[in-house]
Amino acid sequence: MRDFYGVTLENPLMLGTAQYPSPAVLEAVFRASGAAVATVSLRRESGQGQGFWQIIKGLGVPVLPNTAGCHSAREAITTAHMAREVFETNWIKLEVIGHADTLQPDPFGLLEATEILAADGFEVFPYTTEDQVLAARLLDAGAKVLMPWGAPIGSGLGLNNRYGLRTLRAAFPDVPMVIDAGLGLPSHAADALEMGFDAVLLNTAVAQAGDPVGMARAFALAVQAGTLARDADPMAPRDMAQPSTPVIGKAWL
Amino acid sequence: MADVTVIGAGVAGLCAAYAASKAGLDVRLIDRKGSPGAHGCSWWAGGMLAPFCEGAVAEPVIVSHGQQAAAFWAKVTEVTHRGSLVVALQRDREELARFARRTTRHVGVDDLAALEPDLAHHKSALFFEDEAHLDPRLALSDLVAALAETGVQIEQAEVAPDDIQGPVIDARGMAAALPGLRGVRGEMVVLRAPEIRLSRPVRLLHPRHPLYIVPRAGGAFMLGATQLESTDRRGVTARAVLELLSAAYALDPRFAEAEILETGADLRPAYPDNIPRVTLCGRVLRLNGLFRHGYLMAPALAGQAVEYLTKGIKGDLVHED
């Protein structure tokens, strides 16, 4: 298991804390899934929500504050500073949104903010695309973890560009990477782990499920399955059939 | 000495005072601001009595107890029994199917021309026939009047339960500052759009900006409501207005010509499970945590508080401290 700025996670599952039916359900979800990190948005959903922040702190897992909803590097930097004060952590999941409909990251703003925040002692988890060139620049700028998207936030599409993600993984084999956003089903999470990613981060798929606790448990099992599968050296797909029992020499009548 | 003193004249306190008075108790009712008004979150509510719709997200206890609300309110104020409608834009059709799966007592409607002609351009909807709505401010003043008829007047004074002798119902909402109670910010807008006619509340499902619209008298409509984990007490934000009005515009473009009568923001008191409670602390009963279900749940909560006071029965909303 790779470490995230010095922290090794027991469970490669990170969960967002928005959109649950109630804080009680949120707590039950963390208990049932053993999720190892809680992300929390500071910008709007929790603005001055001391009561809610206490609940997040009480989950007993490291908190990864995010800059969700920020549309410029400057906004994201301000939010990151607020987050550091509120949650007393240098971790920041950096989101700089470039497009209101797709919520796609703005690569230029992201790079700028990563550079400034990393220089200021933040441990940056940039929410990025699968773009390899951008990944290299983010690492140069001081990020030691990457969070490539699976698909647009809240879309539930899974791993939208498998080729791009596979290439990104292969290009930076030693960089801890979390697939963040776009996962809709546990099979998507297993897929990400099988592909060699180190963790997944999701929110909507669990929070908006009819039974959030049941879905959280399903995701926990999926990331466990994906990790076991990856460590067990999976077979490569092949085009030709290969019988598992040899045919030649078999008795026939 | 009164049989029970109710502190707080919001929807919870008024319902409790009314239920206690109806049960034959001698009731004293005290509020730091006197009669209900803009200082209390009950003032800003939508007034939907929609237990089945709420069941899409709320716990089953809200659905079951919420069903008695309309009958309670009909005894003191005007309740409109015309059900409620749920619609989604074409591209969010899946949201409607999901809402249908998670709720009960609805029928699918393919043609809204008969039911709600102004929404006929929406091709499918869910109709919750057994739901109702009221005007919250009218309901509060009618309840105050009904209490006056039984001899209960609101005394204006700032008191805490410790200042009072004998049994107390503490229904101060956020002001009670109880452990575990948090504020959940809500923001609303009231429009006047005389061109548009709706006879029942309409919910617009949307993955980012869900909206409900409750028709009020005189061509007015209440648009609600945001739900933020925030104790920010500022007035309504530009973002909230943008979101609420955009959603209303998507429902019916004629809302763009409406006159904005009012905006409001306040905090809903809520416990971690978002279920209201009567908490027993010796001679003090704390009625709180009505979250977004003030008018829906206050009758049941008040009923259980009074049942405990008069008969010692502990209903499912009653908790030990």
Coordinates of C-alpha atoms in Angstrom, one line a residue:
Chain A
M1 CA 0.0 0.0 0.0
R2 CA 1.4 3.3 -1.0
D3 CA 1.4 6.1 1.5
F4 CA -0.3 9.5 1.1
Y5 CA 2.1 12.1 2.5
G6 CA 3.2 9.8 5.2
V7 CA -0.1 8.2 5.9
T8 CA -0.8 4.6 5.0
L9 CA -4.4 3.7 4.6
E10 CA -5.9 0.4 6.0
N11 CA -8.6 0.6 3.4
P12 CA -8.3 2.1 0.0
L13 CA -11.7 3.7 0.2
M14 CA -12.2 7.4 0.7
L15 CA -15.7 8.8 1.0
G16 CA -17.2 12.2 0.7
T17 CA -19.6 13.6 3.4
A18 CA -22.2 15.5 1.4
Q19 CA -25.8 14.6 0.4
Y20 CA -26.5 11.9 3.0
P21 CA -30.1 11.7 4.3
S22 CA -28.7 12.6 7.8
P23 CA -25.4 12.8 9.7
A24 CA -26.5 9.6 11.5
V25 CA -26.6 7.8 8.1
L26 CA -23.2 9.3 7.3
E27 CA -21.7 7.9 10.5
A28 CA -23.3 4.5 9.9
V29 CA -21.8 4.5 6.4
F30 CA -18.3 5.1 7.8
R31 CA -18.7 2.4 10.4
A32 CA -20.1 -0.1 7.9
S33 CA -17.5 0.5 5.2
G34 CA -14.3 1.2 7.2
A35 CA -13.6 4.0 4.8
A36 CA -10.2 5.4 5.7
V37 CA -10.5 9.1 4.7
A38 CA -13.4 11.6 4.9
T39 CA -13.5 14.4 2.4
V40 CA -15.4 17.5 3.3
S41 CA -16.3 20.6 1.3
L42 CA -15.6 23.9 2.9
R43 CA -16.8 26.3 0.4
R44 CA -20.5 26.1 0.6
E45 CA -22.1 23.0 2.0
S46 CA -20.3 23.4 5.3
G47 CA -19.7 27.2 5.5
Q48 CA -19.6 27.9 9.2
G49 CA -21.2 24.6 10.0
Q50 CA -19.4 24.0 13.3
G51 CA -22.0 21.4 14.3
F52 CA -21.4 19.5 11.1
W53 CA -17.6 19.8 11.2
Q54 CA -17.7 18.3 14.7
I55 CA -19.5 15.3 13.3
I56 CA -16.9 15.0 10.5
K57 CA -14.0 15.2 13.1
G58 CA -15.8 12.6 15.2
L59 CA -15.7 10.0 12.4
G60 CA -12.2 9.1 13.7
V61 CA -10.5 9.1 10.2
P62 CA -8.2 11.6 8.6
V63 CA -10.1 14.4 7.1
L64 CA -9.3 15.6 3.5
P65 CA -10.8 19.0 3.1
N66 CA -11.6 20.0 -0.5
T67 CA -12.0 23.1 -2.5
A68 CA -15.2 22.0 -4.3
G69 CA -17.0 24.7 -6.2
C70 CA -13.9 26.9 -6.6
H71 CA -13.6 28.2 -10.2
S72 CA -10.2 30.0 -9.9
A73 CA -6.8 29.3 -8.4
R74 CA -7.3 32.3 -6.1
E75 CA -10.6 31.0 -4.7
A76 CA -9.2 27.6 -4.2
I77 CA -6.1 29.0 -2.3
T78 CA -8.3 31.0 0.0
T79 CA -10.5 28.0 0.7
A80 CA -7.4 25.8 1.3
H81 CA -6.2 28.2 4.0
M82 CA -9.6 28.2 5.7
A83 CA -9.5 24.4 5.6
R84 CA -6.1 24.2 7.2
E85 CA -7.4 26.4 10.1
V86 CA -10.6 24.5 10.6
F87 CA -9.3 20.9 10.3
E88 CA -5.7 21.5 11.4
T89 CA -4.3 19.5 8.5
N90 CA -2.0 20.3 5.6
W91 CA -4.0 17.9 3.4
I92 CA -6.0 19.6 0.7
K93 CA -7.9 18.0 -2.1
L94 CA -7.5 20.7 -4.7
E95 CA -10.5 21.2 -7.1
V96 CA -10.4 24.1 -9.6
I97 CA -13.5 23.7 -11.7
G98 CA -13.1 24.8 -15.4
H99 CA -16.5 24.1 -16.7
A100 CA -19.9 24.5 -14.9
D101 CA -21.7 21.7 -16.8
T102 CA -19.1 18.9 -16.7
L103 CA -17.3 20.2 -13.6
Q104 CA -14.1 19.3 -15.5
P105 CA -10.9 20.5 -13.8
D106 CA -9.3 23.7 -15.1
P107 CA -5.7 22.4 -15.8
F108 CA -4.2 25.8 -15.8
G109 CA -5.7 27.1 -12.6
L110 CA -5.0 23.7 -11.0
L111 CA -1.3 23.9 -11.8
E112 CA -1.1 27.4 -10.5
A113 CA -2.8 26.7 -7.2
T114 CA -0.8 23.5 -6.7
E115 CA 2.5 25.3 -7.1
I116 CA 1.5 28.1 -4.6
L117 CA -0.1 25.7 -2.0
A118 CA 2.8 23.2 -2.2
A119 CA 5.3 26.0 -1.6
D120 CA 3.2 27.1 1.4
G121 CA 3.5 23.7 3.1
F122 CA 0.2 22.2 1.9
E123 CA 0.1 18.5 1.0
V124 CA -1.9 18.7 -2.2
F125 CA -4.2 16.1 -3.7
P126 CA -5.0 17.6 -7.1
Y127 CA -8.3 16.6 -8.7
T128 CA -7.1 16.2 -12.3
T129 CA -7.9 14.5 -15.6
E130 CA -6.1 11.5 -17.0
D131 CA -3.8 13.9 -19.0
Q132 CA -0.2 12.7 -18.6
V133 CA 1.5 15.9 -19.4
L134 CA -0.6 17.7 -16.8
A135 CA 0.2 15.0 -14.3
A136 CA 3.9 15.5 -14.9
R137 CA 3.6 19.3 -14.4
L138 CA 1.6 18.8 -11.2
L139 CA 4.3 16.5 -9.8
D140 CA 6.9 19.1 -10.8
A141 CA 4.8 21.7 -9.0
G142 CA 5.1 19.8 -5.7
A143 CA 2.1 17.4 -5.7
K144 CA 3.1 13.9 -4.4
V145 CA -0.3 12.4 -4.9
L146 CA -2.6 12.6 -8.0
M147 CA -6.4 12.2 -8.1
P148 CA -7.4 11.5 -11.7
W149 CA -11.1 11.5 -12.4
G150 CA -12.9 8.3 -13.4
A151 CA -15.7 10.4 -15.1
P152 CA -17.4 13.7 -14.4
I153 CA -18.4 14.4 -10.8
G154 CA -21.7 12.8 -9.9
S155 CA -22.1 11.1 -13.3
G156 CA -21.7 7.5 -12.1
L157 CA -20.1 6.5 -15.5
G158 CA -17.2 4.6 -14.1
L159 CA -13.8 4.6 -15.7
N160 CA -14.5 6.7 -18.8
N161 CA -11.1 6.6 -20.5
R162 CA -9.6 3.3 -19.6
Y163 CA -6.7 3.7 -22.1
G164 CA -5.8 7.1 -20.7
L165 CA -6.0 6.0 -17.1
R166 CA -3.9 2.8 -17.8
T167 CA -1.3 4.9 -19.5
L168 CA -1.2 7.4 -16.7
R169 CA -0.8 4.6 -14.2
A170 CA 2.0 3.1 -16.2
A171 CA 3.8 6.4 -16.7
F172 CA 4.1 7.2 -13.0
P173 CA 4.3 3.7 -11.3
D174 CA 5.5 5.1 -8.0
V175 CA 3.1 8.0 -7.5
P176 CA 0.1 7.3 -5.2
M177 CA -3.0 7.8 -7.3
V178 CA -6.7 7.9 -6.2
I179 CA -9.5 7.6 -8.7
D180 CA -11.7 10.4 -7.8
A181 CA -15.2 11.1 -9.1
G182 CA -17.5 9.5 -11.5
L183 CA -17.8 6.0 -9.9
G184 CA -21.3 4.7 -9.8
L185 CA -21.0 1.1 -8.9
P186 CA -18.8 -1.1 -6.8
S187 CA -17.6 -2.8 -9.9
H188 CA -16.2 0.5 -11.1
A189 CA -14.2 0.7 -7.8
A190 CA -12.9 -2.9 -8.2
D191 CA -12.0 -2.0 -11.8
A192 CA -9.9 1.0 -10.5
L193 CA -8.0 -1.1 -8.0
E194 CA -7.4 -4.0 -10.4
M195 CA -6.0 -1.4 -12.8
G196 CA -3.4 -0.6 -10.2
F197 CA -4.8 2.6 -8.7
D198 CA -4.1 2.9 -5.0
A199 CA -7.5 4.1 -3.7
V200 CA -10.9 5.4 -4.8
L201 CA -12.8 8.4 -3.6
L202 CA -16.6 8.7 -4.1
N203 CA -19.6 10.3 -2.6
T204 CA -22.8 10.4 -4.7
A205 CA -22.9 6.7 -5.5
V206 CA -23.2 5.9 -1.7
A207 CA -24.9 9.0 -0.4
Q208 CA -27.7 8.9 -2.9
A209 CA -28.3 5.2 -3.0
G210 CA -31.6 4.0 -1.6
D211 CA -29.6 2.2 1.1
P212 CA -26.4 4.2 1.6
V213 CA -25.1 1.8 4.3
G214 CA -25.7 -1.2 2.1
M215 CA -24.0 0.5 -0.8
A216 CA -21.0 1.6 1.3
R217 CA -20.5 -2.0 2.4
A218 CA -20.7 -3.1 -1.3
F219 CA -17.9 -0.6 -2.2
A220 CA -15.8 -1.7 0.8
L221 CA -16.0 -5.3 -0.5
A222 CA -15.3 -4.2 -4.0
V223 CA -12.1 -2.3 -3.2
Q224 CA -11.0 -5.3 -1.1
A225 CA -11.7 -7.6 -4.1
G226 CA -9.9 -5.3 -6.5
T227 CA -6.8 -5.1 -4.2
L228 CA -6.7 -8.9 -3.8
A229 CA -7.0 -9.3 -7.5
R230 CA -4.3 -6.9 -8.3
D231 CA -1.9 -8.5 -5.8
A232 CA -2.7 -11.9 -7.2
D233 CA -1.2 -11.0 -10.6
P234 CA -4.3 -11.2 -12.9
M235 CA -4.2 -13.1 -16.2
A236 CA -4.0 -11.0 -19.3
P237 CA -7.0 -11.1 -21.7
R238 CA -6.5 -13.0 -24.9
D239 CA -8.4 -13.3 -28.1
M240 CA -8.3 -17.1 -28.6
A241 CA -10.1 -19.6 -26.4
Q242 CA -7.9 -21.7 -24.3
P243 CA -9.5 -24.7 -22.7
S244 CA -8.7 -25.1 -19.0
T245 CA -8.7 -28.9 -19.6
P246 CA -6.5 -30.2 -22.4
V247 CA -8.6 -31.8 -25.2
I248 CA -5.9 -33.9 -26.8
G249 CA -5.6 -37.3 -25.3
K250 CA -9.0 -37.1 -23.7
A251 CA -10.9 -40.4 -24.0
W252 CA -13.8 -40.2 -26.4
L253 CA -16.4 -42.6 -27.6
Chain B
M1 CA -49.0 27.5 39.1
A2 CA -49.8 26.3 35.6
D3 CA -49.9 22.5 34.9
V4 CA -47.3 23.0 32.2
T5 CA -45.3 26.0 31.0
V6 CA -44.4 26.0 27.3
I7 CA -41.3 28.1 26.3
G8 CA -41.2 29.0 22.7
A9 CA -44.1 30.0 20.4
G10 CA -42.9 28.6 17.1
V11 CA -44.7 25.8 15.5
A12 CA -43.5 23.2 18.1
G13 CA -44.4 25.3 21.1
L14 CA -47.8 26.4 19.8
C15 CA -48.8 22.9 18.9
A16 CA -47.7 21.6 22.3
A17 CA -49.6 24.4 24.1
Y18 CA -52.6 23.7 22.0
A19 CA -52.5 19.9 22.6
A20 CA -51.9 20.4 26.3
S21 CA -54.8 22.8 26.5
K22 CA -57.1 20.5 24.6
A23 CA -56.1 17.7 27.1
G24 CA -57.4 19.8 29.9
L25 CA -54.2 21.2 31.3
D26 CA -53.7 24.7 32.5
V27 CA -51.1 26.1 30.1
R28 CA -48.7 29.0 30.3
L29 CA -47.0 30.0 27.0
I30 CA -43.9 32.2 27.0
D31 CA -41.8 33.4 24.1
R32 CA -38.9 35.9 24.2
K33 CA -40.2 37.7 21.2
G34 CA -43.9 37.3 21.8
S35 CA -46.2 36.3 18.9
P36 CA -44.8 34.3 16.0
G37 CA -42.9 36.3 13.3
A38 CA -39.8 36.6 11.2
H39 CA -37.6 35.9 14.2
G40 CA -38.6 32.2 14.2
C41 CA -37.8 29.6 11.5
S42 CA -41.5 28.5 11.4
W43 CA -42.1 31.8 9.6
W44 CA -40.0 30.7 6.6
A45 CA -41.5 27.2 6.1
G46 CA -43.1 26.0 2.9
G47 CA -46.2 24.5 4.6
M48 CA -46.2 21.3 2.6
L49 CA -47.9 18.4 4.5
A50 CA -46.2 15.8 2.3
P51 CA -45.2 12.8 4.3
F52 CA -45.0 10.4 1.3
C53 CA -42.8 12.7 -0.8
E54 CA -40.6 13.3 2.3
G55 CA -40.2 9.6 2.5
A56 CA -37.8 9.6 -0.5
V57 CA -35.1 10.7 1.9
A58 CA -36.6 10.9 5.4
E59 CA -36.9 8.0 7.8
P60 CA -40.1 5.9 7.9
V61 CA -41.1 7.4 11.2
I62 CA -41.6 10.8 9.4
V63 CA -43.9 9.2 6.9
S64 CA -46.0 7.4 9.5
H65 CA -46.4 10.3 12.0
G66 CA -46.6 12.9 9.2
Q67 CA -49.8 11.4 8.0
Q68 CA -51.8 12.8 11.0
A69 CA -50.6 16.4 10.4
A70 CA -53.2 17.4 7.9
A71 CA -56.1 16.4 10.2
F72 CA -54.6 18.3 13.1
W73 CA -54.1 21.5 11.1
A74 CA -57.6 21.3 9.6
K75 CA -59.0 21.8 13.1
V76 CA -57.4 25.2 13.4
T77 CA -56.6 26.6 9.9
E78 CA -57.3 26.2 6.3
V79 CA -55.7 23.1 4.8
T80 CA -55.8 22.5 1.0
H81 CA -56.3 18.8 0.3
R82 CA -55.2 18.7 -3.3
G83 CA -52.2 16.4 -3.1
S84 CA -48.8 17.3 -4.6
L85 CA -47.1 16.8 -7.8
V86 CA -43.5 15.8 -8.6
V87 CA -42.0 16.5 -12.0
A88 CA -38.5 16.3 -13.6
L89 CA -37.1 17.9 -16.8
Q90 CA -36.8 15.6 -19.8
R91 CA -33.1 15.0 -19.3
D92 CA -33.6 14.1 -15.6
R93 CA -36.3 11.5 -16.3
E94 CA -34.3 8.9 -14.3
E95 CA -34.7 11.1 -11.2
L96 CA -38.5 10.7 -11.4
A97 CA -38.2 6.9 -11.7
R98 CA -35.9 6.8 -8.7
F99 CA -38.2 9.1 -6.7
A100 CA -41.1 6.7 -7.5
R101 CA -39.2 3.7 -6.3
R102 CA -38.4 5.4 -3.0
T103 CA -41.9 6.6 -2.2
T104 CA -45.4 5.2 -1.8
R105 CA -49.0 6.3 -2.4
H106 CA -48.4 8.0 -5.7
V107 CA -49.7 7.4 -9.2
G108 CA -47.9 8.2 -12.5
V109 CA -49.5 10.8 -14.6
D110 CA -48.8 11.2 -18.3
D111 CA -51.1 14.1 -19.0
L112 CA -51.2 17.0 -16.6
A113 CA -53.7 19.0 -18.6
A114 CA -56.6 18.1 -16.3
L115 CA -54.7 18.1 -13.1
E116 CA -52.6 21.2 -13.4
P117 CA -53.1 22.8 -16.8
D118 CA -50.2 25.3 -16.5
L119 CA -47.8 22.4 -16.2
A120 CA -49.2 20.5 -19.2
H121 CA -45.9 20.9 -21.1
H122 CA -44.3 18.5 -18.6
K123 CA -45.0 15.1 -20.1
S124 CA -44.8 12.9 -17.0
A125 CA -45.3 13.4 -13.3
L126 CA -46.0 11.6 -10.0
F127 CA -49.2 12.6 -8.2
F128 CA -49.4 12.1 -4.4
E129 CA -53.1 12.4 -4.0
D130 CA -53.2 12.1 -0.2
E131 CA -50.9 15.1 0.5
A132 CA -51.9 18.6 1.5
H133 CA -50.6 22.1 2.1
L134 CA -51.2 25.1 4.2
D135 CA -50.0 28.7 4.6
P136 CA -47.6 28.6 7.5
R137 CA -48.0 32.2 8.6
L138 CA -51.8 31.9 8.5
A139 CA -51.5 28.6 10.4
L140 CA -49.4 30.2 13.2
S141 CA -51.8 33.1 13.6
D142 CA -54.9 30.8 13.5
L143 CA -53.2 28.6 16.2
V144 CA -52.5 31.6 18.3
A145 CA -56.2 32.6 18.0
A146 CA -57.3 29.1 18.9
L147 CA -55.1 29.2 22.0
A148 CA -56.6 32.5 22.9
E149 CA -60.0 31.0 22.8
T150 CA -59.0 28.4 25.3
G151 CA -57.6 31.2 27.5
V152 CA -53.9 30.8 26.6
Q153 CA -52.1 34.1 25.8
I154 CA -48.4 34.4 24.8
E155 CA -46.4 36.1 27.4
Q156 CA -43.4 38.0 26.2
A157 CA -40.4 37.2 28.4
E158 CA -36.9 35.7 28.1
V159 CA -36.9 32.7 30.3
A160 CA -35.0 29.4 30.5
P161 CA -36.5 26.1 32.0
D162 CA -34.6 26.7 35.2
D163 CA -36.5 29.9 35.8
I164 CA -39.8 28.1 35.9
Q165 CA -41.5 26.0 38.6
G166 CA -43.2 22.8 37.7
P167 CA -43.4 20.9 34.3
V168 CA -41.9 22.7 31.4
I169 CA -42.0 22.0 27.6
D170 CA -38.9 23.6 26.2
A171 CA -39.6 24.3 22.5
R172 CA -37.1 27.1 21.9
G173 CA -35.5 25.5 18.8
M174 CA -32.0 26.7 18.1
A175 CA -32.1 29.0 21.1
A176 CA -32.2 26.0 23.4
A177 CA -28.6 25.2 22.3
L178 CA -28.9 21.5 23.2
P179 CA -26.1 19.0 22.8
G180 CA -26.2 17.3 19.4
L181 CA -28.5 19.9 18.0
R182 CA -27.2 21.6 14.9
G183 CA -28.5 24.3 12.5
V184 CA -29.2 23.4 8.9
R185 CA -29.5 26.5 6.8
G186 CA -32.5 27.0 4.5
E187 CA -33.2 29.8 2.0
M188 CA -36.4 30.7 0.3
V189 CA -37.9 33.2 -2.1
V190 CA -41.6 34.4 -2.4
L191 CA -42.7 35.5 -5.9
R192 CA -45.9 36.9 -7.2
A193 CA -46.8 35.6 -10.6
P194 CA -50.5 36.1 -11.2
E195 CA -50.3 34.7 -14.7
I196 CA -49.4 31.3 -13.3
R197 CA -52.0 29.1 -11.7
L198 CA -51.0 26.1 -9.6
S199 CA -53.4 24.5 -7.1
R200 CA -51.0 22.3 -5.3
P201 CA -47.3 22.1 -4.3
V202 CA -45.0 21.0 -7.1
R203 CA -41.5 19.5 -6.7
L204 CA -39.0 19.7 -9.4
L205 CA -36.4 17.0 -9.2
H206 CA -33.0 18.0 -10.2
P207 CA -29.6 16.4 -9.5
R208 CA -28.1 19.7 -8.4
H209 CA -30.9 22.2 -7.6
P210 CA -34.1 20.4 -6.4
L211 CA -36.9 22.9 -5.9
Y212 CA -40.4 23.0 -4.5
I213 CA -43.0 25.6 -5.2
V214 CA -46.0 26.1 -2.9
P215 CA -48.9 28.2 -4.1
R216 CA -50.1 30.9 -1.7
A217 CA -53.1 33.2 -1.8
G218 CA -53.1 36.2 -4.2
G219 CA -51.0 34.7 -7.0
A220 CA -48.0 34.3 -4.7
F221 CA -45.6 31.3 -4.7
M222 CA -43.1 30.2 -2.1
L223 CA -39.9 28.7 -3.7
G224 CA -37.8 26.6 -1.4
A225 CA -35.5 25.6 -0.1
T226 CA -31.8 25.2 0.0
Q227 CA -30.4 22.8 2.6
L228 CA -26.9 23.6 3.7
E229 CA -24.9 22.1 6.6
S230 CA -24.2 25.6 7.8
T231 CA -25.1 27.8 10.8
D232 CA -24.6 31.0 8.8
R233 CA -27.4 33.4 9.7
R234 CA -26.8 35.9 6.9
G235 CA -29.7 36.8 4.6
V236 CA -30.3 34.7 1.5
T237 CA -27.3 34.5 -0.8
A238 CA -27.1 35.5 -4.4
R239 CA -26.3 31.9 -5.3
A240 CA -29.4 30.6 -3.5
V241 CA -31.6 33.1 -5.4
L242 CA -29.9 32.2 -8.7
E243 CA -30.5 28.5 -8.1
L244 CA -34.1 28.8 -6.9
L245 CA -35.1 31.1 -9.7
S246 CA -33.3 29.1 -12.4
A247 CA -35.2 26.0 -11.2
A248 CA -38.5 27.9 -11.2
Y249 CA -37.8 29.2 -14.7
A250 CA -37.1 25.7 -15.9
L251 CA -40.4 24.6 -14.5
D252 CA -42.3 27.5 -16.1
P253 CA -40.5 30.3 -18.0
R254 CA -43.2 32.7 -17.0
F255 CA -41.7 32.9 -13.6
A256 CA -39.0 35.1 -15.1
E257 CA -41.7 37.9 -15.2
A258 CA -42.7 37.4 -11.5
E259 CA -42.3 40.0 -8.9
I260 CA -39.9 39.1 -6.1
L261 CA -41.9 39.8 -2.9
E262 CA -39.6 38.4 -0.3
T263 CA -36.5 36.4 0.4
G264 CA -35.6 34.7 3.7
A265 CA -33.0 32.5 5.3
D266 CA -32.9 30.8 8.7
L267 CA -31.7 27.7 10.5
R268 CA -33.6 24.5 11.0
P269 CA -32.8 22.8 14.3
A270 CA -31.8 19.2 13.7
Y271 CA -30.5 16.2 15.5
P272 CA -27.9 13.9 13.9
D273 CA -30.7 11.5 12.6
N274 CA -32.8 14.5 11.4
I275 CA -35.8 13.1 13.5
P276 CA -37.6 15.3 16.0
R277 CA -37.5 14.3 19.6
V278 CA -39.1 14.8 23.0
T279 CA -36.2 14.5 25.4
L280 CA -37.1 13.9 29.0
C281 CA -34.9 15.7 31.5
G282 CA -36.7 15.5 34.8
R283 CA -39.6 17.9 34.9
V284 CA -38.4 19.4 31.5
L285 CA -39.6 18.0 28.2
R286 CA -37.5 19.2 25.3
L287 CA -39.3 19.4 22.0
N288 CA -36.8 20.0 19.3
G289 CA -35.0 18.9 16.1
L290 CA -38.0 19.4 13.8
F291 CA -35.5 19.9 10.9
R292 CA -37.5 20.4 7.7
H293 CA -40.6 18.8 9.1
G294 CA -42.0 21.5 11.4
Y295 CA -45.6 21.6 10.3
L296 CA -45.5 17.9 9.3
M297 CA -44.2 16.6 12.7
A298 CA -45.1 19.2 15.3
P299 CA -48.6 17.7 15.8
A300 CA -47.2 14.2 16.5
L301 CA -44.4 15.5 18.7
A302 CA -46.8 17.7 20.7
G303 CA -49.2 14.8 21.0
Q304 CA -46.5 12.5 22.4
A305 CA -45.3 15.2 24.8
V306 CA -48.8 15.7 26.2
E307 CA -49.5 12.0 26.3
Y308 CA -46.4 11.6 28.5
L309 CA -47.4 14.5 30.7
T310 CA -50.9 13.3 31.3
K311 CA -50.6 9.5 31.1
G312 CA -46.9 8.8 31.4
I313 CA -47.0 7.0 28.0
K314 CA -43.7 7.1 26.2
G315 CA -44.2 7.2 22.4
D316 CA -41.6 6.4 19.9
L317 CA -40.5 10.1 19.6
V318 CA -39.8 10.3 23.3
H319 CA -36.2 9.8 24.5
E320 CA -34.6 9.8 27.9
D321 CA -31.9 12.4 28.3

